């Protein structure tokens, strides 16, 4: 029996195989539930700034709009009150995804459905997808599982899970940014991981500068650092003034991504390149931490798991591709 989790994974694989039907770029990345929520929060903050002058939004408003957006996009119309400025928020949300070269799970689902890419036993209903994105289905599947443990053990498990999620999100965000440099959400996750002194103020300044220049946040950071490196600290125009306080941290970040891109360009063997990238990211994340640090252990586990997955993907591709296909892009 095909589980719902497997159906979701198969749907994403259909997108990967048939990407020209979905997007103009092979480097388009998938926006899952957590990224969808973050994109919505940023979009709502942008709209609030336009109407009220503050780039902020309350959690209750985000959750209310999130629930409405999911029902709206899936066509599950209920007796729900439309949130304030919803049309502008929805427009800003989709504009954000477009700028970030991303598609969310609902967009991919609707495209797969309209193109008939999913077999009958792999089909997903709008209600099922709503429950999956909302987390309802995950909660139902975990009911009565190992999560139902004594409180003390459960708290320990939750702490371990939090650290593991953070480690996986950090490693995967580096990979996502390497594939899709327009992925502003991936950049937001790792700009200050590890600590580079690039906190909320630095990200906000960088985001505002990128909006003024109409470019991705990563391209804005790269452009700023290249200008500094080529012409010195005093060469950047007044547009970049708020970023001057973050030169050291931004330089560290941009140069590290450069190092990962060099690996992609120099190592033709995909399996070796993948392992080298993961190893480089791992050393960057655990640098300066003790061996017994829970985050270090979590990073080790995540990197081992991803390295195995990359090898399995490469092996499966080699079964269907001839040795002469050297033009496979780094993104794939």
Coordinates of C-alpha atoms in Angstrom, one line a residue:
X1 CA 0.0 0.0 0.0
X2 CA 1.3 3.4 -1.0
X3 CA 1.5 5.8 2.0
X4 CA 0.5 9.4 1.7
X5 CA 4.1 10.4 2.5
X6 CA 5.2 8.4 -0.5
X7 CA 2.5 10.0 -2.7
X8 CA 3.9 13.4 -1.8
X9 CA 7.4 12.3 -2.6
X10 CA 6.3 10.9 -5.9
X11 CA 4.6 14.1 -6.8
X12 CA 7.8 16.0 -6.2
X13 CA 9.7 13.5 -8.2
X14 CA 7.2 14.1 -11.1
X15 CA 8.0 17.8 -10.8
X16 CA 11.8 17.0 -10.9
X17 CA 11.5 14.8 -14.0
X18 CA 9.0 17.1 -15.9
X19 CA 10.4 20.5 -14.7
X20 CA 10.1 22.2 -18.2
X21 CA 6.3 21.8 -17.8
X22 CA 6.3 23.7 -14.5
X23 CA 9.0 26.3 -14.8
X24 CA 11.5 28.0 -17.1
X25 CA 14.4 27.1 -14.9
X26 CA 15.7 23.7 -13.8
X27 CA 16.9 25.4 -10.7
X28 CA 13.4 26.0 -9.4
X29 CA 13.1 24.7 -5.8
X30 CA 10.1 23.3 -3.9
X31 CA 8.6 25.4 -1.2
X32 CA 7.3 23.0 1.6
X33 CA 4.9 23.8 4.4
X34 CA 7.4 25.6 6.7
X35 CA 8.8 27.7 3.8
X36 CA 5.2 28.5 2.6
X37 CA 4.4 29.8 6.1
X38 CA 7.6 31.9 6.3
X39 CA 7.0 33.3 2.8
X40 CA 3.5 34.3 3.9
X41 CA 4.7 35.9 7.0
X42 CA 7.3 38.0 5.1
X43 CA 4.6 38.9 2.5
X44 CA 2.2 40.0 5.2
X45 CA 4.9 42.1 6.8
X46 CA 5.5 43.8 3.5
X47 CA 1.8 44.6 3.0
X48 CA 1.6 45.9 6.6
X49 CA 4.5 48.2 5.9
X50 CA 2.7 49.6 2.9
X51 CA -0.5 50.3 4.9
X52 CA 0.8 51.0 8.4
X53 CA 4.5 51.7 8.0
X54 CA 5.7 48.8 10.2
X55 CA 7.4 45.7 8.8
X56 CA 5.8 43.5 11.4
X57 CA 2.9 41.0 11.7
X58 CA 1.3 39.2 14.7
X59 CA 1.5 35.4 14.9
X60 CA -2.3 35.2 15.2
X61 CA -2.8 37.2 12.0
X62 CA -0.3 35.0 10.2
X63 CA -2.0 31.8 11.3
X64 CA -5.5 33.1 10.4
X65 CA -4.3 34.2 6.9
X66 CA -2.4 30.9 6.5
X67 CA -5.5 28.9 7.1
X68 CA -7.5 31.0 4.7
X69 CA -4.7 30.9 2.0
X70 CA -4.6 27.1 2.0
X71 CA -8.3 26.7 1.7
X72 CA -8.4 29.4 -1.0
X73 CA -5.6 27.9 -3.1
X74 CA -7.1 24.4 -2.9
X75 CA -10.6 25.6 -3.7
X76 CA -12.0 24.3 -0.4
X77 CA -14.3 27.3 0.1
X78 CA -15.9 27.3 3.6
X79 CA -17.7 29.9 5.6
X80 CA -14.5 31.8 6.4
X81 CA -14.0 35.5 6.9
X82 CA -11.5 36.9 4.4
X83 CA -8.5 38.4 6.3
X84 CA -7.7 42.1 6.0
X85 CA -5.9 43.1 2.8
X86 CA -5.9 39.4 1.7
X87 CA -5.8 40.2 -2.1
X88 CA -2.6 42.2 -1.6
X89 CA -1.1 39.5 0.7
X90 CA -1.8 36.8 -1.8
X91 CA -0.3 38.8 -4.6
X92 CA 2.8 39.6 -2.5
X93 CA 3.1 35.9 -1.5
X94 CA 3.1 34.7 -5.2
X95 CA 5.4 37.5 -6.2
X96 CA 7.8 36.4 -3.4
X97 CA 7.8 32.8 -4.7
X98 CA 8.4 34.0 -8.2
X99 CA 11.3 36.2 -7.2
X100 CA 12.8 33.3 -5.2
X101 CA 12.4 30.9 -8.2
X102 CA 10.2 28.7 -6.1
X103 CA 6.9 26.8 -6.4
X104 CA 4.9 25.7 -3.4
X105 CA 3.4 22.2 -2.9
X106 CA -0.1 23.3 -3.9
X107 CA 1.2 24.8 -7.2
X108 CA 3.0 21.5 -8.0
X109 CA 0.0 19.5 -7.0
X110 CA -2.4 21.5 -9.2
X111 CA 0.0 21.3 -12.2
X112 CA 0.5 17.5 -11.8
X113 CA -3.2 17.1 -11.5
X114 CA -4.0 19.2 -14.6
X115 CA -1.4 17.4 -16.7
X116 CA -2.5 14.0 -15.5
X117 CA 1.0 13.0 -14.3
X118 CA -0.2 11.0 -11.3
X119 CA -1.6 7.5 -11.6
X120 CA -4.9 6.7 -9.9
X121 CA -3.3 4.9 -6.9
X122 CA -0.9 8.0 -6.5
X123 CA -3.7 10.6 -6.6
X124 CA -4.1 13.1 -3.8
X125 CA -7.3 14.9 -2.8
X126 CA -7.3 18.6 -1.9
X127 CA -8.5 17.7 1.6
X128 CA -5.6 15.3 2.1
X129 CA -3.1 17.9 0.9
X130 CA -4.6 20.5 3.2
X131 CA -4.3 18.1 6.1
X132 CA -0.7 17.3 5.2
X133 CA 0.4 20.9 4.9
X134 CA -1.4 21.9 8.0
X135 CA 0.2 19.1 10.0
X136 CA -3.0 17.3 10.8
X137 CA -2.1 14.1 8.9
X138 CA 1.3 13.9 10.6
X139 CA -0.3 14.2 14.0
X140 CA -2.8 11.4 13.2
X141 CA 0.0 9.2 11.9
X142 CA 2.1 9.8 15.1
X143 CA -0.9 9.0 17.4
X144 CA 0.0 6.2 19.7
X145 CA 3.6 6.0 18.3
X146 CA 6.9 6.4 20.2
X147 CA 5.9 10.0 20.8
X148 CA 3.5 8.9 23.4
X149 CA 6.2 8.5 26.1
X150 CA 6.6 9.7 29.6
X151 CA 6.9 13.4 30.0
X152 CA 10.6 13.5 30.9
X153 CA 11.6 11.2 28.0
X154 CA 9.4 13.1 25.7
X155 CA 11.0 16.4 26.5
X156 CA 14.4 14.9 25.9
X157 CA 13.2 13.5 22.6
X158 CA 11.7 16.9 21.6
X159 CA 15.0 18.6 22.3
X160 CA 16.9 16.1 20.2
X161 CA 14.3 16.5 17.5
X162 CA 14.7 20.3 17.5
X163 CA 18.4 20.1 17.2
X164 CA 18.1 17.5 14.4
X165 CA 15.6 19.7 12.5
X166 CA 17.9 22.7 12.9
X167 CA 20.9 20.8 11.6
X168 CA 19.0 19.4 8.7
X169 CA 17.5 22.7 7.8
X170 CA 21.0 24.3 7.9
X171 CA 22.7 21.7 5.7
X172 CA 19.8 21.6 3.2
X173 CA 19.5 25.4 3.0
X174 CA 23.2 25.6 2.0
X175 CA 22.4 23.0 -0.7
X176 CA 19.3 24.8 -1.8
X177 CA 21.1 28.1 -2.1
X178 CA 23.8 26.4 -4.1
X179 CA 21.2 25.1 -6.5
X180 CA 18.9 28.2 -6.5
X181 CA 20.7 31.5 -5.7
X182 CA 17.3 33.3 -5.7
X183 CA 16.1 31.2 -2.7
X184 CA 15.8 34.0 -0.2
X185 CA 14.2 31.7 2.4
X186 CA 17.3 29.3 2.3
X187 CA 19.5 32.3 2.7
X188 CA 17.5 33.6 5.7
X189 CA 18.0 30.2 7.4
X190 CA 21.8 30.2 7.0
X191 CA 23.0 33.8 6.8
X192 CA 24.0 33.6 10.5
X193 CA 24.6 29.9 10.8
X194 CA 27.3 29.6 12.1
X195 CA 27.4 32.9 13.9
X196 CA 28.8 35.6 11.6
X197 CA 27.3 38.6 13.5
X198 CA 24.6 38.8 10.9
X199 CA 21.5 39.0 13.0
X200 CA 18.0 40.4 12.3
X201 CA 19.3 43.9 11.6
X202 CA 21.8 42.7 9.0
X203 CA 19.1 40.6 7.3
X204 CA 16.6 43.5 7.3
X205 CA 19.2 45.9 5.8
X206 CA 20.1 43.3 3.2
X207 CA 16.5 42.7 2.3
X208 CA 15.7 46.4 1.9
X209 CA 18.8 46.9 -0.2
X210 CA 17.8 44.0 -2.4
X211 CA 14.3 45.3 -2.9
X212 CA 15.6 48.7 -3.9
X213 CA 17.9 47.1 -6.5
X214 CA 15.2 44.5 -7.5
X215 CA 17.5 41.6 -7.1
X216 CA 17.7 38.5 -4.9
X217 CA 19.2 38.9 -1.4
X218 CA 22.2 36.7 -2.2
X219 CA 23.0 38.6 -5.4
X220 CA 22.7 41.8 -3.4
X221 CA 25.2 40.5 -0.8
X222 CA 27.5 39.3 -3.5
X223 CA 27.3 42.6 -5.4
X224 CA 28.1 44.6 -2.2
X225 CA 31.1 42.4 -1.2
X226 CA 32.5 42.4 -4.8
X227 CA 32.2 46.2 -4.9
X228 CA 34.1 46.5 -1.6
X229 CA 36.8 44.0 -2.6
X230 CA 37.4 45.6 -6.0
X231 CA 37.3 49.3 -4.9
X232 CA 37.9 49.3 -1.1
X233 CA 35.6 50.1 1.7
X234 CA 34.9 53.7 0.5
X235 CA 33.9 52.7 -3.0
X236 CA 30.3 51.6 -2.4
X237 CA 27.6 54.2 -3.0
X238 CA 25.3 55.6 -0.4
X239 CA 22.7 52.9 -1.3
X240 CA 24.9 50.3 0.6
X241 CA 25.5 52.4 3.7
X242 CA 23.4 50.3 6.1
X243 CA 25.4 47.3 5.0
X244 CA 28.8 48.7 5.9
X245 CA 28.5 47.6 9.5
X246 CA 28.2 44.0 8.2
X247 CA 31.1 43.8 5.8
X248 CA 33.0 41.1 7.7
X249 CA 30.1 38.8 8.2
X250 CA 28.8 39.2 4.6
X251 CA 32.3 38.6 3.2
X252 CA 32.6 35.4 5.2
X253 CA 29.2 34.2 4.0
X254 CA 29.7 35.1 0.3
X255 CA 33.2 33.7 0.2
X256 CA 32.0 30.4 1.7
X257 CA 29.3 30.0 -0.9
X258 CA 32.0 30.8 -3.5
X259 CA 34.0 27.8 -2.1
X260 CA 31.0 25.5 -2.6
X261 CA 30.4 26.8 -6.1
X262 CA 34.1 26.1 -6.9
X263 CA 33.6 22.5 -5.9
X264 CA 30.6 22.2 -8.2
X265 CA 32.7 23.6 -11.1
X266 CA 35.9 21.8 -10.5
X267 CA 34.8 18.2 -9.6
X268 CA 33.0 16.6 -12.5
X269 CA 32.2 13.3 -10.7
X270 CA 28.8 14.0 -9.1
X271 CA 29.2 11.6 -6.3
X272 CA 32.5 13.0 -5.2
X273 CA 31.4 16.6 -5.6
X274 CA 28.3 15.9 -3.5
X275 CA 30.4 14.3 -0.7
X276 CA 32.9 17.2 -0.8
X277 CA 30.2 19.8 -0.6
X278 CA 28.6 18.1 2.4
X279 CA 31.9 17.7 4.1
X280 CA 32.7 21.3 3.6
X281 CA 29.3 22.4 4.9
X282 CA 29.7 20.1 7.9
X283 CA 33.1 21.5 8.9
X284 CA 31.8 25.0 8.5
X285 CA 28.8 24.3 10.8
X286 CA 30.7 22.5 13.6
X287 CA 33.8 24.7 13.6
X288 CA 34.6 25.9 17.1
X289 CA 32.2 23.5 18.8
X290 CA 33.1 20.6 21.0
X291 CA 32.8 17.0 19.8
X292 CA 30.1 16.3 22.4
X293 CA 27.9 19.2 21.3
X294 CA 24.4 17.9 20.3
X295 CA 24.3 20.1 17.3
X296 CA 27.6 18.6 16.0
X297 CA 26.3 15.1 16.4
X298 CA 23.1 16.0 14.6
X299 CA 25.0 17.6 11.7
X300 CA 27.1 14.4 11.5
X301 CA 24.0 12.3 11.2
X302 CA 22.3 14.6 8.7
X303 CA 25.4 14.7 6.5
X304 CA 25.8 10.9 6.5
X305 CA 22.2 10.5 5.6
X306 CA 22.3 13.0 2.8
X307 CA 25.6 11.6 1.5
X308 CA 24.0 8.2 1.2
X309 CA 20.9 9.7 -0.6
X310 CA 23.1 11.5 -3.1
X311 CA 25.0 8.3 -3.9
X312 CA 21.7 6.4 -4.3
X313 CA 20.4 9.1 -6.7
X314 CA 23.6 9.0 -8.7
X315 CA 23.5 5.2 -8.9
X316 CA 19.9 5.2 -10.0
X317 CA 20.7 7.7 -12.7
X318 CA 23.6 5.7 -14.0
X319 CA 21.3 2.8 -14.6
X320 CA 19.4 4.8 -17.2
X321 CA 22.0 7.3 -18.5
X322 CA 25.0 6.4 -20.6
X323 CA 28.5 7.4 -19.7
X324 CA 28.5 10.0 -22.4
X325 CA 25.9 12.3 -20.7
X326 CA 28.4 14.7 -19.2
X327 CA 26.1 17.7 -19.7
X328 CA 23.9 17.0 -16.6
X329 CA 23.7 20.2 -14.7
X330 CA 25.0 20.7 -11.1
X331 CA 21.3 21.5 -10.2
X332 CA 20.2 18.0 -11.2

